[in-house]
Structures are given as structure tokens and as C-alpha cells.
Amino acid sequence: MRLIAGDRSIESDPAERGGELLSRLWPEQEWVALRVNGELRDLLSPLGEQAAEGQIEPLKAEQLSEFPELFRHTLSHLLAQAVRAHFAAEGVEEKEIHMGVGPATQTGFYYDFDLPRALSEDELPAIEQRMHGLVSQDLPLRRAELSRQQAEQAFAYDPFKLEILSGLPEGAQVSTYSQGDFTDLCRGPHLPRTGLIPQSFRLTSTSGAYWRGDERRPMLQRIYGVAFATEPELEAYLTRLEEAKRRDHRKLGKELELFATDPMVGKGLVLWLPKGTLLREELISFLRAEQRKRGYQEVVTPHIGNLELYKTSGHYPYYADSQFAPIRVDDEEYLLKPMNCPHHIRIYAQRPRSYRELPIRMSEFGTLYRYELSGELNGLTRVRGFTQDDGHIFCRQDQLKEEFLSVLDLTLLVFRTLTLQDVRFRVGTRDPGSDKYVGGDAVWDQSERQILEAVQEVGLEYSVAQGDAAFYGPKLDLIVKDAIGRDWQLGTIQVDYNLPERFNLHYVGQDGGLHRPVMVHRAPFGSLERMIGILIEHFAGDFPLWLAPEQVRIIPITDRHLGYAEEVARLLQESGFRAGSDAGSERMSAKVRSAELAKVAVTLVVGDREEAERTVSLRGEGGKSRPLSLPDLLAELSERRGRRSA
RNA sequence: GCCAGUGUAGCUCAGCGGUAGAGCAACCGAUUCGUAAUCGGUAGGUCGUCGGUUCAAAUCCGACCUCUGGCUCCA
């Protein structure tokens, strides 16, 4: 067969190994891997028939930064070899250590083991040392191909490997990779020798992980590592972790007295402290005002609902596992509200609706309760009680796309205002192989097509995630990047043909007949709890003026300036600012420090000069201050607040 | 829910069989000071809870609870 390498054409054979081909082409150079038609391959594997007419691209060690999965995957094998050696040192036979899977991850690698005893995190440095040693030994990797039957004999001691093999077709060929005395079943690709692995890796943690992610299967011990091509990249990653830790909303939430959780109240239930409540109320009134402009009507519905309501909607028993158990009252059962939509639907159904009043856009800041697994609960991002900025649009089919676009517009406005600029879409469609969905194929096809059209019209980057749909309809998730580049899934818009049908909703059309409305579910924030958690981390607690719980603090230089400080504070308060003066007996610089630590949005200092001139000294970025007259101060702060900028 | 770790004053942490400690914060007093820490004093803890071992437990053992890192799930 013929292959193309740059501007050269070369004759090869499907059985020829990548490495052999490259050393024929460039005998003096050392390569670490190659790409065939863009697909990453290792030097040890035969090119295969599908390489014919393919474009060959050799990769040098210097290019490993671009293909970290190469050394990360090889490192997971080294980890397995090191773990075996570690246990061999205490007399454990290597075949007693069974292994699950060990792939590369986004930042490193892991491997799952079934070990004779619990591994402590204190043992990781010793295992890591062994791994560094294996790299230094520069062991060559060997690849072998064998039939499924041969592999089953070779790995007869390991039930997990056998299970992997049993999932392959009868006559399948599999490959193994070995270095030193260690052999693992693996598809590759791998580096050709361990000496090419950068030493910039670290074992970071251990955890439990179910075999094949299934909670009914045994739990294995997972060891995680991080690995980068160069030491500076590893350092940069570890610095990012530090930065994330510094911004942790649980830590900042406590320090800034925004929220608390209390075991006596119940886990996963958030207590909003006064400062956090201010933040929350600002977000709510911002969205409420935007929704009014867009013709939403706000409603309020109870925190519990009759179980029949959720049986009709289909939420019960479908989501019974993640709901609080029903409450029995007399002869009826009630559920803590896991969803607002059934309540809103019953509001729609209070009286006959005309095509003239559609679309009806109903919104509610509705508090929901879901029974999340206790091990899942986490700060504000995973809780058992939360408030959704929920909304449901009931419209005619011909209005659907416009409504969908308008929701998209609102959601993007919300994100831009919160300075979450980098947004992309993910369209969740149904999994054709699953039967969990309600409703027919025709409506599903229709709604999936409408979402895609709307998304394409907006023109932002989007992807399609098959199988990500809700049980009642396809959905659109918005994924945003925060200030330190982390992705968050926020806001969700869903088209729903099924609930209107289950509740038998209709409207009277122009033709006098009854028609079925379409529903759009949407929540730009998603949950206020989660959104605020993300915002705390995005801003690292330094909220823009409009959101800052404490907006202005006025620091008098000595006690004799306190009267003037209070006068300035009152002036600001009259314009609706959350302002106060610091009457403590500390030195001015200590008060400045306290204001910084409390992350007050604006710090003003007043002394003799300011009092005489009726000005304030506004403390800006990096401690640089500038004088401002009181009218200018009010104008500047009002403008900043109005623009919702920092 | 499962695996592993963790828990000492409001916060950060020391103490690891022999009478509970520090810094910061709080409170009191002095100080009145120009953009990230003024000085002195006072108060604050059934060492997560319950049980066990011991003459003696914050310290050793067990159970439970919280929280943390994962697994799994997310309408």
C-alpha cells in the first residue's frame, strides 16, 4: 500500500509497524509516535490496512505537550507496575492484585485496583518513587497481539480483565503492552520506552470507584495522578488548583458570612445569612425586572403538592429515588415539591385559554426539595433544598421558535451581565436505544429540529449530546467558562410536548377548535444556590458593586471625622446604597485592611482635608486613592451600579 | 448510599496517656493616627457525639454523626 509523508509518497505494508516506517523515512531522527490521517498511533502497532493512502505525520518528543494522553496512559501502566511492586514488598503475589481500567484523564491518569487491604494516601509518595524509578530505567515497551482465547488464558487470574475480554466478539484480536516484567491488556497507544515519559507527574489522591461505574458492582481503589509534559506545566496546574482553593465558595461563604449549613438544621439545607440574602435578592430583582420587560407573569405556588399531581406529570415514580418520601396526611399523600412545572400547568388549566393570549410566560422563584445522596452534597453546588428561577412558556407551535430564541436572548443577557462571557451550547437529544422517554418519535424529531435551528441562528458554538435529553423532551444546556477557565453547566432550556399532553392542556384556536399548547421550560440561573456558589468562585468574593453585600464603607481618619463619615454614609444610603462608616478605634490603615478583607466594594477615607473640602478619598485598585466631591461620588457610584459593572 | 480521609475557642492551628494552648477575631481600657495589622488587659473549649480500655483519655479502641476527596446520579 502507498502512504503519503509530507510531499513524499512511500510504499508500505499493513503489517509494518509505525516505528519501522518512520526509521525508514528518517533514519537519524527519534520519534515518539505518529499520526495517520490525524489519528494518534504508537510506534509499536502495525499500520493496518486502513492506513492505505493515508497521511503520515511523525511526532517528536518535543511535541508531547500536544499529545499528553500518550505519556499519561503509559504512566497508568507504570502506576500499576509500581503498585504491584509495592505490595510484592510485603509478600503479596502480583496475581492477587486484580485491576480494573487505567485510562488517561484530562489532567493525568488513574488506575483502579482490587487490593488485599486499604491503601493509605501516605503510601502514594513511595509508589510515586517507584514510578520515577521505572522512568529512569528507560524500559522499552513491547506490544503483542493475541486472540481473545489466548488473552483469557494469560489473564485467567484477573476477573476484571476476563470480564473486559468477555465483552469482545468471539474471534477478536487483542493487544497487550509490557514493560519490564509487567504486562497489561491494552489498546494503546503508548510511548515506545519509559524514558520518554516526562518526570513531571505526581500521584495526588486515592478514592473508591465502582467497577464499571455500577454501584451494584464491587468497589475498587482508584489512584489518581496528574502529569504534564514539562515541570512548568505541572506547576501551572498545581497553581490553578491553589487558585481554585482560594476561591472555594464554601470557604469564602463562611468568611464573608454569606451562607451556612448546620447539621442541626439538616444536611444539604442552606441558611442564607443577611449578606448572602442581599446578594440573592439583587440577582432575583435583576431577573425579575428583565422578565417583566419580556412579558412574564410571576406566580407563587406551594412547597408541597398532592402526589397525584406528580403521578400525572410522571415525575413520580420516575424520580422517586431522588425525592423526599411522600408525606401522609389523612387519606392523601403529599410530596415536597421536586419541580415547579406541574403547579404552573395547573395555573394554566384554571380556565379555558384562547390562542389570542398565548404565549403565556409564567415565572416563579420556586423552592424545590430533592433527596440527593448524602455523599453528593457539596456547599451550594449540590443541596437538598434550592430555589429555581423557573419559568414555563405555554405557546402555539408557530410561536415556538421565536419564544425559544427570546429565552436564549434572556439567558445570554443574564450571563453577560454576570461577566460570564464565554458561552457554548449543548443540545441534548434522545438516545434512540432507550425506552425511558415519553411521547412519540414525531414530536421528538420536531422539537429537536426546532432547538437546532434556533441555536444555529444565534451563531455560538454548539455540540449535540445524544442521550442527554430530559424524559419529556430535548433540552439545551448552556456551558460557561468562569474567571479561571473552568466549565460550568448553567441555565437550561427545554421544549416539552409531553406534559401538555399528560395534563390534557388546550387552547381555543382561531378555528374554534381545541389545540394542544407547547411548553418551554427555562431557568437562566438554574438554581440560585448553585449560581451564587459559582459567582462566589468566579469573582473570588470580590463582587461587582451592584451585587456586593456591603457596597461602601467610609473610614474616618480620627474620631473627629466620624460625624462627616456618617453624613457621607447617610447621603449614600438615601440613594439606596448599602453604606456605613467604621467607628472603631483602630488606626486608619487597620480599618483599610479590614475593609479589604471583608471585600467591601468601595472604600472611602475621610479626614481633615476631605471634611474641609466636602470630598472623599476613594480607594482604588492597588491602593491608589483619588479625591472626589460628594456629587461626583454619587454620580460615579450610581453609574457603576446602574451599568452593573465592577 | 459506597470507598478513603477528617473533626481541639468564631477562624487558622499546636498539644498525641498525667491539671486544655498560641495567633487572629470578640469584649474592656489606653491611643486619634492619611490608604492592608497601635499597645495593654479580659473573656471564650464536656477537645464532633456516645460507649469501651486505663489509677488516669483531647491523646488508645469501637460505633455513630459532620465535613472533605472520589464513585454513582442529576427532572
XYZ file of N, CA, C and O (backbone and C1' of nucleotides) in Angstrom, chain A residues 207-208 210 213 219 224 250 267 319 322 339 370 373-376 378 382 494 557-559 585 587-588 590 593 608-610 617 619 623, chain B residues 1-5 10-12 24-26 29-39 65-75:
363
model
N -9.213 7.021 45.972
C -10.646 7.076 46.235
C -11.241 5.728 45.879
O -10.562 4.873 45.321
N -12.479 5.572 46.211
C -13.173 4.360 45.812
C -13.852 4.599 44.477
O -14.225 5.711 44.162
N -16.610 2.392 41.784
C -17.286 1.139 41.462
C -16.757 0.571 40.160
O -16.488 1.311 39.217
N -18.387 1.654 37.060
C -19.265 2.741 37.467
C -20.624 2.297 37.971
O -21.549 3.084 38.053
N -16.481 -2.343 44.764
C -15.792 -1.060 44.744
C -14.288 -1.303 44.721
O -13.741 -2.031 45.544
N -5.287 8.326 41.705
C -5.240 9.397 40.715
C -3.840 10.013 40.644
O -3.154 10.140 41.667
N -17.229 27.597 49.558
C -17.549 27.159 50.912
C -16.722 27.938 51.914
O -17.204 28.343 52.972
N -28.580 18.307 56.655
C -27.525 18.448 55.651
C -28.106 18.776 54.279
O -29.203 18.338 53.936
N -38.823 9.653 39.338
C -37.711 10.222 40.089
C -37.829 9.948 41.584
O -37.271 10.680 42.386
N -34.898 10.206 44.009
C -34.278 11.472 44.393
C -35.308 12.466 44.923
O -35.125 13.664 44.840
N -40.369 19.885 41.656
C -40.456 20.525 40.350
C -41.582 21.537 40.387
O -42.608 21.281 40.994
N -35.061 18.098 46.796
C -34.724 16.807 46.187
C -33.808 16.054 47.116
O -32.928 16.640 47.747
N -28.108 12.077 47.244
C -27.328 11.166 48.075
C -26.425 11.971 48.999
O -25.839 12.975 48.584
N -26.320 11.510 50.252
C -25.590 12.311 51.242
C -24.143 12.560 50.822
O -23.591 13.619 51.071
N -23.532 11.584 50.176
C -22.146 11.739 49.758
C -21.966 12.733 48.626
O -20.845 13.102 48.302
N -23.075 13.143 48.061
C -23.043 14.047 46.924
C -23.129 15.503 47.338
O -22.827 16.400 46.569
N -22.665 19.118 48.576
C -21.439 19.889 48.481
C -21.758 21.376 48.455
O -22.299 21.873 47.471
N -24.416 21.487 45.423
C -25.258 20.301 45.471
C -25.967 20.270 46.806
O -25.340 20.023 47.832
N -35.758 23.806 27.825
C -36.270 22.526 27.367
C -37.603 22.693 26.651
O -38.455 23.429 27.119
N -10.496 59.157 59.580
C -9.104 59.018 59.993
C -8.973 59.103 61.506
O -8.243 58.334 62.125
N -9.695 60.000 62.119
C -9.739 60.012 63.583
C -11.200 60.168 63.992
O -12.072 60.382 63.146
N -11.448 60.059 65.283
C -12.815 60.128 65.791
C -13.498 61.430 65.394
O -14.709 61.462 65.224
N -11.911 51.968 66.991
C -10.804 52.786 67.486
C -9.465 52.354 66.885
O -8.411 52.754 67.343
N -6.425 52.081 64.021
C -5.817 53.055 63.123
C -6.472 52.950 61.755
O -6.975 51.899 61.379
N -6.363 54.054 61.032
C -6.967 54.077 59.706
C -6.485 52.930 58.824
O -7.282 52.274 58.152
N -5.452 50.032 59.613
C -6.022 48.759 60.045
C -7.460 48.639 59.553
O -7.917 47.560 59.163
N -7.418 47.744 55.972
C -7.164 46.311 55.844
C -8.429 45.498 56.099
O -8.748 44.580 55.342
N -9.291 65.490 57.745
C -9.407 66.950 57.788
C -9.621 67.541 56.401
O -10.491 68.363 56.183
N -8.752 67.113 55.475
C -8.798 67.665 54.126
C -10.176 67.475 53.501
O -10.809 68.402 53.021
N -10.649 66.209 53.523
C -11.924 65.884 52.894
C -13.068 66.642 53.558
O -13.952 67.164 52.876
N -11.946 60.529 49.835
C -10.813 59.934 49.138
C -11.217 58.509 48.794
O -11.461 57.680 49.674
N -10.643 54.894 47.567
C -9.529 53.959 47.468
C -9.756 53.056 46.265
O -10.757 52.358 46.159
N -4.516 50.234 45.908
C -4.290 51.180 46.980
C -4.145 52.623 46.523
O -3.909 53.516 47.328
P -26.511 8.166 53.655
O -26.255 6.900 52.720
C -26.990 5.710 52.835
C -26.584 4.821 51.693
C -25.096 4.469 51.634
O -24.816 3.339 52.440
C -25.793 5.216 49.512
P -23.415 3.152 53.199
O -22.412 2.857 51.993
C -22.463 1.617 51.289
C -21.379 1.599 50.236
C -19.992 1.979 50.734
O -19.325 0.881 51.318
C -20.470 3.195 48.766
P -18.252 1.128 52.509
O -16.983 1.688 51.713
C -16.214 0.834 50.888
C -15.062 1.608 50.300
C -14.208 2.377 51.300
O -13.261 1.539 51.932
C -14.711 3.766 49.472
P -12.801 1.886 53.456
O -11.952 3.230 53.284
C -10.629 3.168 52.761
C -10.108 4.553 52.502
C -9.997 5.472 53.714
O -8.846 5.199 54.486
C -10.968 6.647 51.919
P -8.832 5.580 56.080
O -8.772 7.185 56.070
C -7.577 7.865 55.740
C -7.861 9.323 55.501
C -8.238 10.156 56.719
O -7.113 10.550 57.470
C -9.719 10.648 54.966
P -16.248 28.684 69.347
O -16.219 29.318 67.895
C -17.405 29.410 67.091
C -17.153 30.375 65.961
C -15.894 30.079 65.146
O -16.185 29.245 64.056
C -15.838 32.322 65.916
P -15.083 28.177 63.571
O -13.971 29.085 62.895
C -14.196 29.698 61.620
C -12.937 30.410 61.186
C -11.698 29.523 61.129
O -11.601 28.858 59.878
C -11.198 31.486 62.345
P -10.847 27.475 59.780
O -9.315 27.865 60.003
C -8.591 28.539 58.973
C -7.157 28.729 59.422
C -6.474 27.461 59.935
O -5.965 26.669 58.873
C -6.074 29.245 61.443
P -2.568 38.572 67.994
O -3.722 38.363 66.913
C -3.494 38.686 65.540
C -4.658 38.215 64.693
C -6.027 38.759 65.070
O -6.249 40.058 64.567
C -6.184 36.436 64.752
P -7.190 41.087 65.376
O -8.619 40.368 65.359
C -9.424 40.393 64.174
C -10.704 39.624 64.411
C -11.588 40.142 65.538
O -12.402 41.213 65.133
C -11.328 37.805 65.755
P -12.754 42.379 66.197
O -13.593 41.587 67.311
C -14.894 41.103 67.024
C -15.510 40.529 68.274
C -15.554 41.477 69.473
O -16.701 42.292 69.435
C -14.653 39.392 70.143
P -14.408 50.829 77.869
O -12.869 51.093 78.178
C -12.447 51.338 79.514
C -10.930 51.354 79.590
C -10.221 52.380 78.703
O -10.260 53.677 79.256
C -9.104 50.298 78.552
P -10.175 54.947 78.305
O -8.666 54.934 77.813
C -7.623 55.282 78.732
C -6.276 54.968 78.138
C -5.932 55.736 76.862
O -5.463 57.034 77.120
C -5.429 53.454 76.572
P -5.802 58.192 76.097
O -5.085 57.753 74.749
C -3.665 57.779 74.633
C -3.257 57.199 73.293
C -3.789 57.947 72.077
O -2.978 59.054 71.762
C -4.127 55.613 71.795
P -3.690 60.426 71.438
O -4.290 60.214 69.977
C -3.438 60.111 68.836
C -4.298 60.167 67.581
C -5.008 61.508 67.374
O -5.064 61.801 65.997
C -6.593 59.770 67.455
P -3.931 62.648 65.300
O -3.596 61.651 64.085
C -2.253 61.450 63.705
C -2.020 60.007 63.312
C -2.695 59.545 62.024
O -1.741 58.849 61.233
C -3.079 58.005 63.748
P -1.132 59.597 59.954
O -2.197 59.161 58.846
C -2.249 57.806 58.425
C -2.754 57.742 56.998
C -1.725 58.113 55.927
O -2.041 57.335 54.788
C -3.549 59.561 55.776
P -0.785 56.467 54.038
O -1.556 55.181 53.537
C -2.023 54.201 54.468
C -3.087 53.357 53.812
C -2.720 52.850 52.429
O -3.310 51.566 52.262
C -4.691 54.111 52.313
P -2.404 50.245 52.138
O -3.216 49.179 53.016
C -3.470 49.419 54.401
C -3.349 48.118 55.152
C -1.969 47.489 55.121
O -1.760 46.777 56.329
C -3.524 46.055 54.104
P -0.559 47.213 57.292
O -1.206 47.357 58.723
C -2.604 47.203 58.936
C -2.831 46.878 60.395
C -1.611 46.977 61.314
O -2.076 47.082 62.652
C -2.231 44.742 61.108
P -2.361 48.409 63.431
O -1.463 48.230 64.728
C -0.159 48.742 64.757
C 0.074 49.405 66.079
C -0.109 48.503 67.297
O 1.004 47.661 67.519
C -1.133 50.595 67.683
P 0.858 46.266 68.310
O 0.777 46.736 69.827
C 1.886 47.378 70.445
C 1.469 47.911 71.780
C 0.852 46.898 72.744
O 1.822 46.095 73.382
C -0.446 48.859 72.745
P -24.267 7.513 60.814
O -24.033 9.016 61.277
C -25.098 9.767 61.854
C -24.587 11.117 62.298
C -23.876 11.935 61.230
O -24.781 12.601 60.381
C -22.577 11.952 63.188
P -24.343 12.968 58.886
O -23.358 14.199 59.082
C -23.827 15.416 59.661
C -22.674 16.355 59.860
C -21.886 16.667 58.604
O -22.504 17.690 57.852
C -20.396 16.153 60.363
P -22.477 17.630 56.257
O -20.971 18.016 55.914
C -20.469 19.324 56.181
C -18.966 19.305 56.199
C -18.298 18.818 54.911
O -18.206 19.856 53.951
C -17.308 17.736 56.747
P -18.114 19.489 52.397
O -16.648 18.883 52.275
C -15.501 19.721 52.402
C -14.257 18.913 52.172
C -14.230 18.108 50.876
O -13.859 18.917 49.770
C -13.544 16.724 52.642
P -14.405 18.586 48.322
O -13.491 17.359 47.877
C -12.082 17.505 47.810
C -11.475 16.171 47.445
C -12.198 15.448 46.324
O -11.811 15.938 45.062
C -11.785 13.941 48.100
P -12.781 15.753 43.823
O -12.592 14.207 43.523
C -13.671 13.465 43.090
C -13.274 12.017 43.183
C -14.336 11.086 42.630
O -14.134 10.920 41.243
C -13.777 10.400 44.804
P -15.419 10.899 40.275
O -16.082 9.498 40.633
C -15.388 8.294 40.386
C -16.198 7.126 40.903
C -17.636 7.075 40.399
O -17.716 6.493 39.114
C -17.604 6.728 42.726
P -18.650 7.132 38.017
O -20.111 6.912 38.606
C -20.709 5.621 38.592
C -21.993 5.658 39.361
C -23.029 6.675 38.868
O -23.777 6.171 37.770
C -22.811 6.904 41.182
P -24.176 7.125 36.586
O -25.349 8.012 37.215
C -26.586 7.420 37.553
C -27.401 8.368 38.384
C -27.731 9.707 37.719
O -28.810 9.610 36.809
C -26.974 10.114 39.890
P -28.828 10.539 35.512
O -29.267 11.959 36.095
C -30.494 12.118 36.785
C -30.534 13.471 37.433
C -30.309 14.649 36.495
O -31.507 15.013 35.836
C -28.954 14.916 38.401
P -31.452 15.730 34.411
O -32.822 16.551 34.318
C -33.810 16.117 33.435
C -35.144 16.459 34.034
C -35.195 17.766 34.814
O -35.311 18.874 33.962
C -36.307 16.071 36.011
